[in-house]
Coordinates of N, CA, C and O in Angstrom, one line a residue:
M1 N 138.9 48.9 165.0 CA 138.3 49.3 163.8 C 139.0 48.7 162.6 O 140.2 48.9 162.5
P2 N 138.4 48.0 161.7 CA 139.1 47.4 160.6 C 139.6 48.4 159.6 O 138.9 49.4 159.4
R3 N 140.7 48.2 159.0 CA 141.3 49.1 158.0 C 140.6 48.7 156.7 O 140.4 47.6 156.3
T4 N 140.3 49.7 155.9 CA 139.7 49.5 154.5 C 140.8 49.8 153.5 O 141.4 50.9 153.6
S5 N 141.1 48.9 152.6 CA 142.1 49.1 151.6 C 141.5 50.1 150.6 O 140.3 50.4 150.5
V6 N 142.4 50.6 149.7 CA 142.0 51.5 148.7 C 141.1 50.8 147.7 O 140.0 51.3 147.4
K7 N 141.4 49.5 147.4 CA 140.5 48.8 146.5 C 139.1 48.6 147.2 O 138.1 48.7 146.5
G8 N 139.1 48.3 148.5 CA 137.9 48.1 149.2 C 137.1 49.4 149.2 O 135.9 49.4 149.1
Q9 N 137.7 50.6 149.3 CA 137.0 51.8 149.3 C 136.5 52.1 148.0 O 135.4 52.6 147.8
V10 N 137.3 51.8 146.9 CA 136.8 52.0 145.5 C 135.5 51.2 145.3 O 134.5 51.6 144.7
L11 N 135.6 49.9 145.7 CA 134.5 49.0 145.6 C 133.3 49.5 146.4 O 132.2 49.5 145.9
A12 N 133.5 50.0 147.6 CA 132.4 50.5 148.4 C 131.8 51.7 147.7 O 130.5 51.8 147.7
N13 N 132.6 52.6 147.2 CA 132.0 53.7 146.5 C 131.2 53.3 145.3 O 130.2 53.9 145.0
L14 N 131.8 52.3 144.5 CA 131.1 51.8 143.3 C 129.7 51.2 143.7 O 128.7 51.5 143.1
V15 N 129.7 50.4 144.7 CA 128.5 49.7 145.2 C 127.5 50.8 145.6 O 126.3 50.8 145.3
A16 N 128.0 51.8 146.4 CA 127.1 52.8 146.9 C 126.5 53.6 145.7 O 125.3 54.0 145.8
E17 N 127.3 53.8 144.7 CA 126.8 54.6 143.5 C 125.7 53.9 142.8 O 124.8 54.5 142.2
F18 N 125.6 52.6 142.9 CA 124.6 51.8 142.1 C 123.5 51.2 143.0 O 122.8 50.4 142.6
T19 N 123.4 51.7 144.3 CA 122.3 51.2 145.1 C 121.1 52.0 144.9 O 121.2 53.1 144.3
E20 N 120.0 51.5 145.3 CA 118.7 52.2 145.1 C 118.8 53.6 145.8 O 119.2 53.7 147.0
P21 N 118.3 54.6 145.1 CA 118.4 56.0 145.7 C 117.3 56.1 146.8 O 116.2 55.5 146.7
S22 N 117.5 57.0 147.7 CA 116.5 57.3 148.7 C 115.5 58.2 148.1 O 115.7 58.8 147.0
P23 N 114.3 58.4 148.7 CA 113.3 59.2 148.2 C 113.8 60.7 148.0 O 113.4 61.3 147.0
E24 N 114.6 61.1 148.9 CA 115.2 62.5 148.7 C 116.1 62.6 147.5 O 116.0 63.6 146.8
E25 N 116.9 61.6 147.3 CA 117.7 61.6 146.1 C 116.9 61.5 144.8 O 117.3 62.2 143.8
V26 N 115.8 60.8 144.8 CA 115.0 60.7 143.6 C 114.4 62.1 143.3 O 114.4 62.5 142.2
M27 N 113.9 62.8 144.4 CA 113.3 64.1 144.2 C 114.4 65.1 143.7 O 114.2 65.9 142.8
A28 N 115.6 65.0 144.2 CA 116.7 65.9 143.8 C 117.1 65.6 142.3 O 117.3 66.5 141.6
E29 N 117.1 64.3 142.0 CA 117.4 64.0 140.6 C 116.4 64.5 139.6 O 116.7 65.0 138.5
K30 N 115.1 64.5 140.0 CA 114.1 65.0 139.1 C 114.2 66.5 138.9 O 113.8 67.1 137.9
D31 N 114.8 67.2 139.9 CA 115.1 68.7 139.8 C 116.2 69.0 138.9 O 116.4 70.2 138.4
M32 N 117.1 68.1 138.5 CA 118.3 68.3 137.7 C 117.9 68.5 136.2 O 116.9 67.9 135.8
D33 N 118.7 69.2 135.5 CA 118.4 69.3 134.1 C 119.0 68.1 133.4 O 119.8 67.3 133.9
E34 N 118.7 67.9 132.1 CA 119.1 66.7 131.4 C 120.6 66.6 131.2 O 121.2 65.6 131.2
K35 N 121.3 67.8 131.1 CA 122.7 67.8 131.0 C 123.4 67.2 132.2 O 124.3 66.4 132.1
S36 N 122.9 67.6 133.4 CA 123.5 67.0 134.6 C 123.3 65.5 134.7 O 124.2 64.8 135.1
I37 N 122.1 65.1 134.4 CA 121.8 63.6 134.4 C 122.7 62.9 133.5 O 123.2 61.8 133.8
G38 N 122.9 63.4 132.3 CA 123.8 62.8 131.3 C 125.2 62.7 131.8 O 125.9 61.6 131.6
M39 N 125.7 63.7 132.5 CA 127.0 63.6 133.0 C 127.1 62.6 134.1 O 128.1 61.9 134.2
I40 N 126.2 62.5 135.0 CA 126.2 61.5 136.0 C 126.2 60.1 135.4 O 127.0 59.2 135.9
S41 N 125.4 59.8 134.4 CA 125.3 58.4 133.9 C 126.6 58.1 133.1 O 126.9 56.9 133.0
Q42 N 127.5 59.0 132.8 CA 128.7 58.7 132.1 C 129.9 58.4 133.0 O 130.9 58.1 132.6
Q43 N 129.6 58.6 134.3 CA 130.7 58.4 135.3 C 131.0 57.0 135.5 O 132.2 56.6 135.8
G44 N 130.0 56.1 135.4 CA 130.3 54.7 135.7 C 131.0 54.0 134.5 O 130.9 54.4 133.4
P45 N 131.7 52.9 134.8 CA 132.4 52.2 133.8 C 131.3 51.6 132.8 O 130.3 51.1 133.2
S46 N 131.6 51.7 131.5 CA 130.6 51.2 130.6 C 131.0 49.9 129.9 O 130.2 49.2 129.3
H47 N 132.3 49.5 130.0 CA 132.7 48.2 129.4 C 133.2 47.3 130.5 O 134.0 47.7 131.4
W48 N 132.8 46.1 130.5 CA 133.2 45.1 131.6 C 133.6 43.8 130.9 O 133.1 43.3 129.9
E49 N 134.6 43.1 131.6 CA 134.9 41.7 131.3 C 134.3 41.0 132.5 O 134.5 41.4 133.7
V50 N 133.7 39.9 132.2 CA 133.0 39.1 133.3 C 133.3 37.7 133.2 O 133.1 37.0 132.1
Y51 N 133.9 37.1 134.2 CA 134.2 35.7 134.3 C 133.2 35.0 135.1 O 132.9 35.5 136.2
V52 N 132.5 34.0 134.5 CA 131.4 33.4 135.2 C 131.6 31.9 135.4 O 132.2 31.3 134.5
D53 N 131.1 31.3 136.5 CA 131.1 29.9 136.6 C 130.0 29.4 137.6 O 129.7 30.2 138.5
G54 N 129.5 28.3 137.3 CA 128.5 27.6 138.2 C 129.0 26.3 138.7 O 129.7 25.6 137.9
V55 N 128.7 26.0 139.9 CA 129.2 24.7 140.5 C 128.0 24.0 141.2 O 127.2 24.7 141.8
V56 N 128.0 22.7 141.0 CA 127.1 21.9 141.7 C 127.9 20.8 142.4 O 128.7 20.1 141.7
N57 N 127.7 20.6 143.7 CA 128.4 19.5 144.4 C 127.5 19.0 145.5 O 126.3 19.3 145.5
Q58 N 128.0 18.1 146.3 CA 127.2 17.5 147.4 C 126.6 18.5 148.4 O 125.6 18.2 149.0
K59 N 127.3 19.6 148.5 CA 126.8 20.6 149.4 C 125.8 21.6 148.9 O 125.2 22.4 149.6
G60 N 125.6 21.6 147.6 CA 124.6 22.5 147.0 C 125.1 23.0 145.6 O 126.0 22.4 145.0
S61 N 124.6 24.2 145.3 CA 125.0 24.8 144.0 C 125.2 26.3 144.2 O 124.6 26.9 145.1
G62 N 126.1 26.8 143.4 CA 126.5 28.2 143.6 C 127.1 28.8 142.3 O 127.4 28.0 141.4
V63 N 127.2 30.1 142.3 CA 127.8 30.8 141.1 C 128.9 31.7 141.6 O 128.8 32.2 142.8
G64 N 129.8 31.9 140.8 CA 130.9 32.8 141.0 C 131.1 33.7 139.9 O 131.0 33.3 138.7
L65 N 131.3 35.0 140.2 CA 131.5 36.0 139.2 C 132.7 36.9 139.5 O 132.9 37.3 140.7
V66 N 133.4 37.3 138.5 CA 134.5 38.2 138.6 C 134.3 39.3 137.5 O 134.4 38.9 136.3
L67 N 133.9 40.5 137.9 CA 133.7 41.6 137.0 C 134.8 42.5 137.0 O 135.3 42.9 138.1
I68 N 135.4 42.9 135.8 CA 136.5 43.8 135.7 C 136.2 44.9 134.7 O 135.9 44.6 133.6
S69 N 136.3 46.1 135.2 CA 136.1 47.3 134.3 C 137.4 47.6 133.6 O 138.4 47.2 134.0
L70 N 137.3 48.5 132.6 CA 138.4 49.0 131.9 C 139.4 49.7 132.8 O 140.6 49.7 132.7
E71 N 138.8 50.3 133.9 CA 139.5 51.1 134.9 C 140.2 50.1 135.9 O 140.7 50.6 136.9
R72 N 140.0 48.8 135.7 CA 140.5 47.8 136.6 C 139.8 47.7 137.9 O 140.4 47.3 138.9
I73 N 138.6 48.2 138.0 CA 137.8 48.0 139.2 C 137.3 46.5 139.1 O 136.8 46.1 138.1
I74 N 137.5 45.8 140.2 CA 137.2 44.4 140.2 C 136.1 44.2 141.3 O 136.2 44.6 142.4
I75 N 135.0 43.5 140.8 CA 133.9 43.1 141.7 C 133.9 41.6 141.7 O 133.8 41.0 140.7
E76 N 133.9 41.0 142.9 CA 133.8 39.5 143.1 C 132.4 39.2 143.7 O 132.0 39.9 144.6
K77 N 131.8 38.2 143.2 CA 130.4 37.8 143.7 C 130.4 36.3 143.9 O 130.8 35.6 142.9
S78 N 130.0 35.9 145.0 CA 129.8 34.5 145.3 C 128.4 34.3 145.8 O 128.0 34.9 146.8
L79 N 127.6 33.5 145.1 CA 126.2 33.4 145.4 C 125.7 31.9 145.5 O 125.9 31.2 144.5
R80 N 125.1 31.6 146.6 CA 124.6 30.2 146.7 C 123.2 30.2 146.1 O 122.3 31.1 146.4
L81 N 122.9 29.2 145.3 CA 121.6 29.1 144.7 C 120.6 28.4 145.7 O 121.0 27.5 146.3
D82 N 119.4 28.9 145.8 CA 118.5 28.4 146.8 C 117.5 27.4 146.2 O 116.4 27.2 146.7
F83 N 118.0 26.7 145.1 CA 117.2 25.6 144.5 C 118.1 24.6 144.0 O 119.3 24.8 143.8
L84 N 117.6 23.4 143.8 CA 118.4 22.3 143.3 C 118.6 22.5 141.8 O 117.6 22.7 141.0
A85 N 119.8 22.6 141.4 CA 120.2 22.9 140.0 C 121.1 21.9 139.4 O 121.9 21.3 140.1
T86 N 121.0 21.7 138.1 CA 122.0 20.9 137.4 C 123.2 21.8 137.2 O 123.2 23.0 137.4
N87 N 124.3 21.2 136.8 CA 125.5 22.0 136.5 C 125.3 23.0 135.4 O 125.7 24.2 135.5
N88 N 124.6 22.6 134.3 CA 124.3 23.6 133.2 C 123.4 24.7 133.7 O 123.5 25.9 133.3
E89 N 122.4 24.4 134.6 CA 121.6 25.5 135.1 C 122.4 26.5 135.9 O 122.2 27.7 135.8
A90 N 123.3 25.9 136.7 CA 124.2 26.8 137.5 C 125.1 27.7 136.6 O 125.3 28.9 136.9
E91 N 125.5 27.1 135.5 CA 126.3 27.9 134.6 C 125.5 29.0 134.0 O 126.0 30.2 133.8
Y92 N 124.2 28.7 133.6 CA 123.4 29.8 133.0 C 123.0 30.8 134.1 O 123.0 32.0 133.8
E93 N 122.8 30.4 135.3 CA 122.5 31.3 136.4 C 123.7 32.3 136.6 O 123.5 33.5 136.8
A94 N 124.9 31.8 136.5 CA 126.1 32.7 136.6 C 126.2 33.7 135.5 O 126.4 34.8 135.7
L95 N 125.9 33.2 134.3 CA 125.9 34.0 133.1 C 124.9 35.1 133.2 O 125.2 36.3 133.0
L96 N 123.7 34.8 133.6 CA 122.6 35.8 133.7 C 122.9 36.8 134.9 O 122.6 38.0 134.7
M97 N 123.4 36.3 136.0 CA 123.8 37.2 137.1 C 124.8 38.2 136.6 O 124.7 39.4 136.9
G98 N 125.8 37.7 135.9 CA 126.9 38.6 135.4 C 126.3 39.7 134.5 O 126.7 40.9 134.6
M99 N 125.5 39.2 133.6 CA 124.9 40.2 132.6 C 124.0 41.2 133.3 O 124.1 42.4 133.0
S100 N 123.2 40.7 134.3 CA 122.3 41.6 135.0 C 123.1 42.6 135.8 O 122.7 43.8 135.8
M101 N 124.2 42.2 136.5 CA 124.9 43.2 137.3 C 125.5 44.3 136.4 O 125.5 45.4 136.7
V102 N 126.1 43.9 135.3 CA 126.7 44.9 134.4 C 125.6 45.8 133.9 O 125.8 47.0 133.8
Q103 N 124.5 45.3 133.5 CA 123.4 46.1 132.9 C 122.9 47.0 134.0 O 122.7 48.2 133.7
R104 N 122.7 46.6 135.2 CA 122.2 47.5 136.3 C 123.2 48.6 136.7 O 122.8 49.6 137.1
M105 N 124.5 48.3 136.4 CA 125.5 49.4 136.7 C 125.7 50.3 135.5 O 126.5 51.2 135.5
G106 N 124.9 50.1 134.5 CA 124.9 51.0 133.3 C 125.9 50.6 132.3 O 126.2 51.4 131.3
G107 N 126.5 49.4 132.4 CA 127.4 48.9 131.4 C 126.7 48.8 130.0 O 125.6 48.3 129.9
K108 N 127.4 49.2 129.0 CA 126.9 49.1 127.6 C 127.6 48.0 126.8 O 127.1 47.7 125.7
A109 N 128.8 47.6 127.3 CA 129.6 46.6 126.6 C 130.0 45.6 127.5 O 130.5 45.9 128.6
V110 N 129.9 44.3 127.2 CA 130.3 43.2 128.1 C 131.0 42.1 127.3 O 130.5 41.8 126.2
E111 N 132.1 41.6 127.8 CA 132.7 40.5 127.2 C 132.7 39.4 128.4 O 133.3 39.7 129.4
L112 N 132.0 38.3 128.1 CA 131.9 37.3 129.2 C 132.7 36.1 128.8 O 132.9 35.7 127.7
F113 N 133.3 35.5 129.9 CA 134.1 34.3 129.7 C 133.5 33.2 130.6 O 133.3 33.4 131.7
S114 N 133.4 32.0 129.9 CA 132.8 30.9 130.6 C 133.5 29.6 130.2 O 134.0 29.5 129.0
D115 N 133.6 28.7 131.1 CA 134.2 27.4 130.7 C 133.2 26.3 130.3 O 133.5 25.2 130.1
S116 N 131.9 26.8 130.2 CA 130.9 25.8 129.8 C 130.7 25.8 128.3 O 130.2 26.8 127.7
R117 N 131.1 24.8 127.6 CA 131.0 24.6 126.2 C 129.5 24.6 125.8 O 129.1 25.2 124.8
L118 N 128.7 23.9 126.6 CA 127.3 23.8 126.3 C 126.6 25.2 126.3 O 125.9 25.5 125.3
V119 N 126.7 25.9 127.3 CA 126.1 27.2 127.4 C 126.6 28.2 126.3 O 125.8 28.8 125.6
M120 N 127.9 28.2 126.1 CA 128.4 29.1 125.1 C 127.9 28.6 123.7 O 127.5 29.5 122.9
G121 N 127.9 27.3 123.5 CA 127.4 26.8 122.2 C 125.9 27.2 121.9 O 125.5 27.5 120.8
Q122 N 125.1 27.1 123.0 CA 123.7 27.4 122.8 C 123.5 28.9 122.6 O 122.7 29.3 121.8
V123 N 124.2 29.7 123.3 CA 124.0 31.2 123.2 C 124.5 31.6 121.8 O 123.9 32.4 121.2
Q124 N 125.5 31.0 121.3 CA 126.1 31.4 120.0 C 125.4 30.7 118.8 O 125.7 30.9 117.7
G125 N 124.4 29.8 119.2 CA 123.6 29.1 118.1 C 124.3 27.9 117.5 O 123.8 27.4 116.5
E126 N 125.4 27.5 118.1 CA 126.1 26.3 117.6 C 125.4 25.0 118.0 O 125.4 24.0 117.4
F127 N 124.8 25.0 119.2 CA 124.0 23.9 119.8 C 122.6 24.3 120.0 O 122.3 25.4 120.3
E128 N 121.7 23.3 119.9 CA 120.3 23.5 120.1 C 120.0 23.3 121.6 O 120.5 22.4 122.2
A129 N 119.1 24.2 122.1 CA 118.7 24.0 123.5 C 117.4 23.1 123.4 O 116.3 23.6 123.1
K130 N 117.6 21.8 123.7 CA 116.4 20.9 123.5 C 115.5 20.8 124.8 O 114.3 20.7 124.7
D131 N 116.2 20.9 125.9 CA 115.4 20.8 127.2 C 114.7 22.1 127.4 O 115.2 23.2 127.1
E132 N 113.5 22.0 128.0 CA 112.6 23.1 128.2 C 113.3 24.2 129.1 O 113.2 25.4 128.9
R133 N 113.9 23.7 130.2 CA 114.6 24.6 131.1 C 115.7 25.3 130.4 O 116.0 26.5 130.7
M134 N 116.5 24.6 129.6 CA 117.6 25.3 128.9 C 117.1 26.3 127.9 O 117.7 27.3 127.7
Q135 N 116.0 26.0 127.3 CA 115.4 26.9 126.3 C 115.0 28.2 127.1 O 115.1 29.3 126.6
G136 N 114.4 28.1 128.3 CA 114.1 29.2 129.1 C 115.3 30.1 129.5 O 115.2 31.3 129.4
Y137 N 116.4 29.4 129.9 CA 117.6 30.1 130.2 C 118.1 30.9 129.0 O 118.5 32.0 129.0
L138 N 118.1 30.2 127.9 CA 118.6 30.7 126.6 C 117.8 32.0 126.2 O 118.4 33.0 125.8
S139 N 116.5 31.9 126.4 CA 115.6 33.0 126.1 C 116.0 34.2 126.9 O 116.0 35.3 126.5
Q140 N 116.2 34.0 128.2 CA 116.5 35.1 129.1 C 117.9 35.7 128.7 O 118.0 37.0 128.8
V141 N 118.8 34.9 128.4 CA 120.1 35.5 127.9 C 119.9 36.3 126.7 O 120.5 37.4 126.6
K142 N 119.2 35.8 125.7 CA 119.0 36.5 124.5 C 118.3 37.9 124.7 O 118.6 38.9 124.1
C143 N 117.3 37.9 125.6 CA 116.6 39.1 126.0 C 117.5 40.1 126.6 O 117.6 41.3 126.3
L144 N 118.4 39.7 127.6 CA 119.3 40.6 128.2 C 120.4 41.1 127.3 O 120.9 42.2 127.4
Q145 N 120.8 40.2 126.3 CA 121.8 40.5 125.4 C 121.4 41.7 124.5 O 122.3 42.5 124.2
L146 N 120.2 41.9 124.3 CA 119.7 43.1 123.5 C 119.9 44.4 124.2 O 119.9 45.4 123.5
K147 N 120.1 44.4 125.5 CA 120.3 45.6 126.2 C 121.8 46.2 126.1 O 122.0 47.2 126.6
F148 N 122.6 45.4 125.5 CA 124.0 45.8 125.3 C 124.3 46.3 123.9 O 123.8 45.7 123.0
K149 N 125.2 47.3 123.8 CA 125.7 47.8 122.5 C 126.7 46.8 122.0 O 126.8 46.6 120.8
F150 N 127.4 46.2 122.9 CA 128.4 45.2 122.5 C 128.3 44.0 123.5 O 128.3 44.2 124.7
F151 N 128.2 42.8 122.9 CA 128.1 41.6 123.7 C 129.0 40.5 123.1 O 128.9 40.2 121.9
N152 N 129.8 39.9 123.9 CA 130.6 38.8 123.4 C 130.8 37.7 124.5 O 131.1 38.1 125.6
L153 N 130.5 36.5 124.1 CA 130.7 35.4 125.0 C 131.8 34.5 124.5 O 131.7 34.0 123.3
L154 N 132.8 34.3 125.3 CA 133.9 33.5 124.8 C 134.1 32.3 125.8 O 133.9 32.4 127.0
H155 N 134.6 31.2 125.2 CA 134.9 30.0 125.9 C 136.4 30.1 126.4 O 137.2 30.4 125.6
I156 N 136.6 29.8 127.6 CA 138.0 29.7 128.2 C 138.2 28.4 128.8 O 137.2 27.7 129.3
P157 N 139.4 27.9 128.9 CA 139.6 26.6 129.6 C 139.3 26.7 131.1 O 139.4 27.8 131.6
R158 N 139.0 25.6 131.7 CA 138.7 25.6 133.1 C 139.8 26.3 133.9 O 139.6 27.0 134.9
S159 N 141.0 26.0 133.5 CA 142.2 26.5 134.2 C 142.2 28.1 134.2 O 142.8 28.7 135.0
G160 N 141.7 28.6 133.1 CA 141.6 30.1 133.0 C 140.5 30.7 133.7 O 140.4 32.0 133.7
N161 N 139.7 29.9 134.4 CA 138.5 30.4 135.1 C 138.5 30.1 136.5 O 137.5 30.0 137.2
A162 N 139.7 29.9 137.1 CA 139.9 29.4 138.4 C 139.3 30.4 139.5 O 138.8 29.9 140.5
H163 N 139.4 31.7 139.2 CA 138.9 32.7 140.2 C 137.4 32.6 140.4 O 136.9 32.5 141.5
A164 N 136.7 32.6 139.2 CA 135.2 32.4 139.3 C 134.8 31.1 139.9 O 133.9 31.0 140.6
D165 N 135.6 30.0 139.5 CA 135.3 28.7 140.0 C 135.4 28.6 141.5 O 134.6 28.1 142.2
S166 N 136.5 29.3 142.0 CA 136.7 29.2 143.5 C 135.6 30.0 144.2 O 135.1 29.6 145.3
L167 N 135.1 31.1 143.6 CA 134.0 31.8 144.2 C 132.7 31.0 144.2 O 131.9 31.0 145.2
A168 N 132.5 30.3 143.1 CA 131.3 29.4 143.0 C 131.3 28.3 144.1 O 130.3 28.0 144.7
T169 N 132.5 27.7 144.2 CA 132.7 26.6 145.2 C 132.5 27.2 146.6 O 131.9 26.5 147.4
L170 N 133.0 28.4 146.8 CA 132.9 29.0 148.1 C 131.4 29.2 148.5 O 131.0 29.0 149.6
A171 N 130.6 29.5 147.5 CA 129.1 29.7 147.7 C 128.5 28.4 148.2 O 127.5 28.5 149.0
T172 N 128.9 27.3 147.7 CA 128.3 26.0 148.1 C 128.7 25.7 149.6 O 128.0 24.8 150.2
S173 N 129.7 26.3 150.1 CA 130.1 26.0 151.5 C 129.3 26.8 152.5 O 129.4 26.5 153.7
S174 N 128.5 27.8 152.1 CA 127.7 28.6 153.0 C 126.4 27.9 153.3 O 125.9 27.1 152.5
A175 N 125.9 28.2 154.5 CA 124.6 27.6 154.9 C 123.4 28.3 154.2 O 123.5 29.4 153.9

């Protein structure tokens, strides 16, 4: 039987906490008063740092995410994209996936780090999204951005994003 580390158990508990509830859990939740529901929703981390990266190579395209809560809970995600993407599309996919994960976990504040100057520049309004596909991605980011009380996207050097980059590269090696 494999041993589960403390970090692994914390991660397993966090993932279990944010999975879809069973019909029984939904009924039980409906029976709770508002005070109890408010207390439950405050248990999850509300502020996250998210490192995102997208990779395209000969083997395919993938995204890598490293989510870190204030409580130092770390979630790593490596996802292979099931469509032919450009590097900029993969970067946007990583950004959107990171934002979506935080939002689904109840996060209200997010600070995202990306090594893509183009994506960061478009989101911050410094660069214009001329391509129709980039405009679509930008629109999705702007829509998700509204769901956060605090949103910040920062550019970091590629060397500072090695963890997310390695996860994205790992995703391209899967079948």
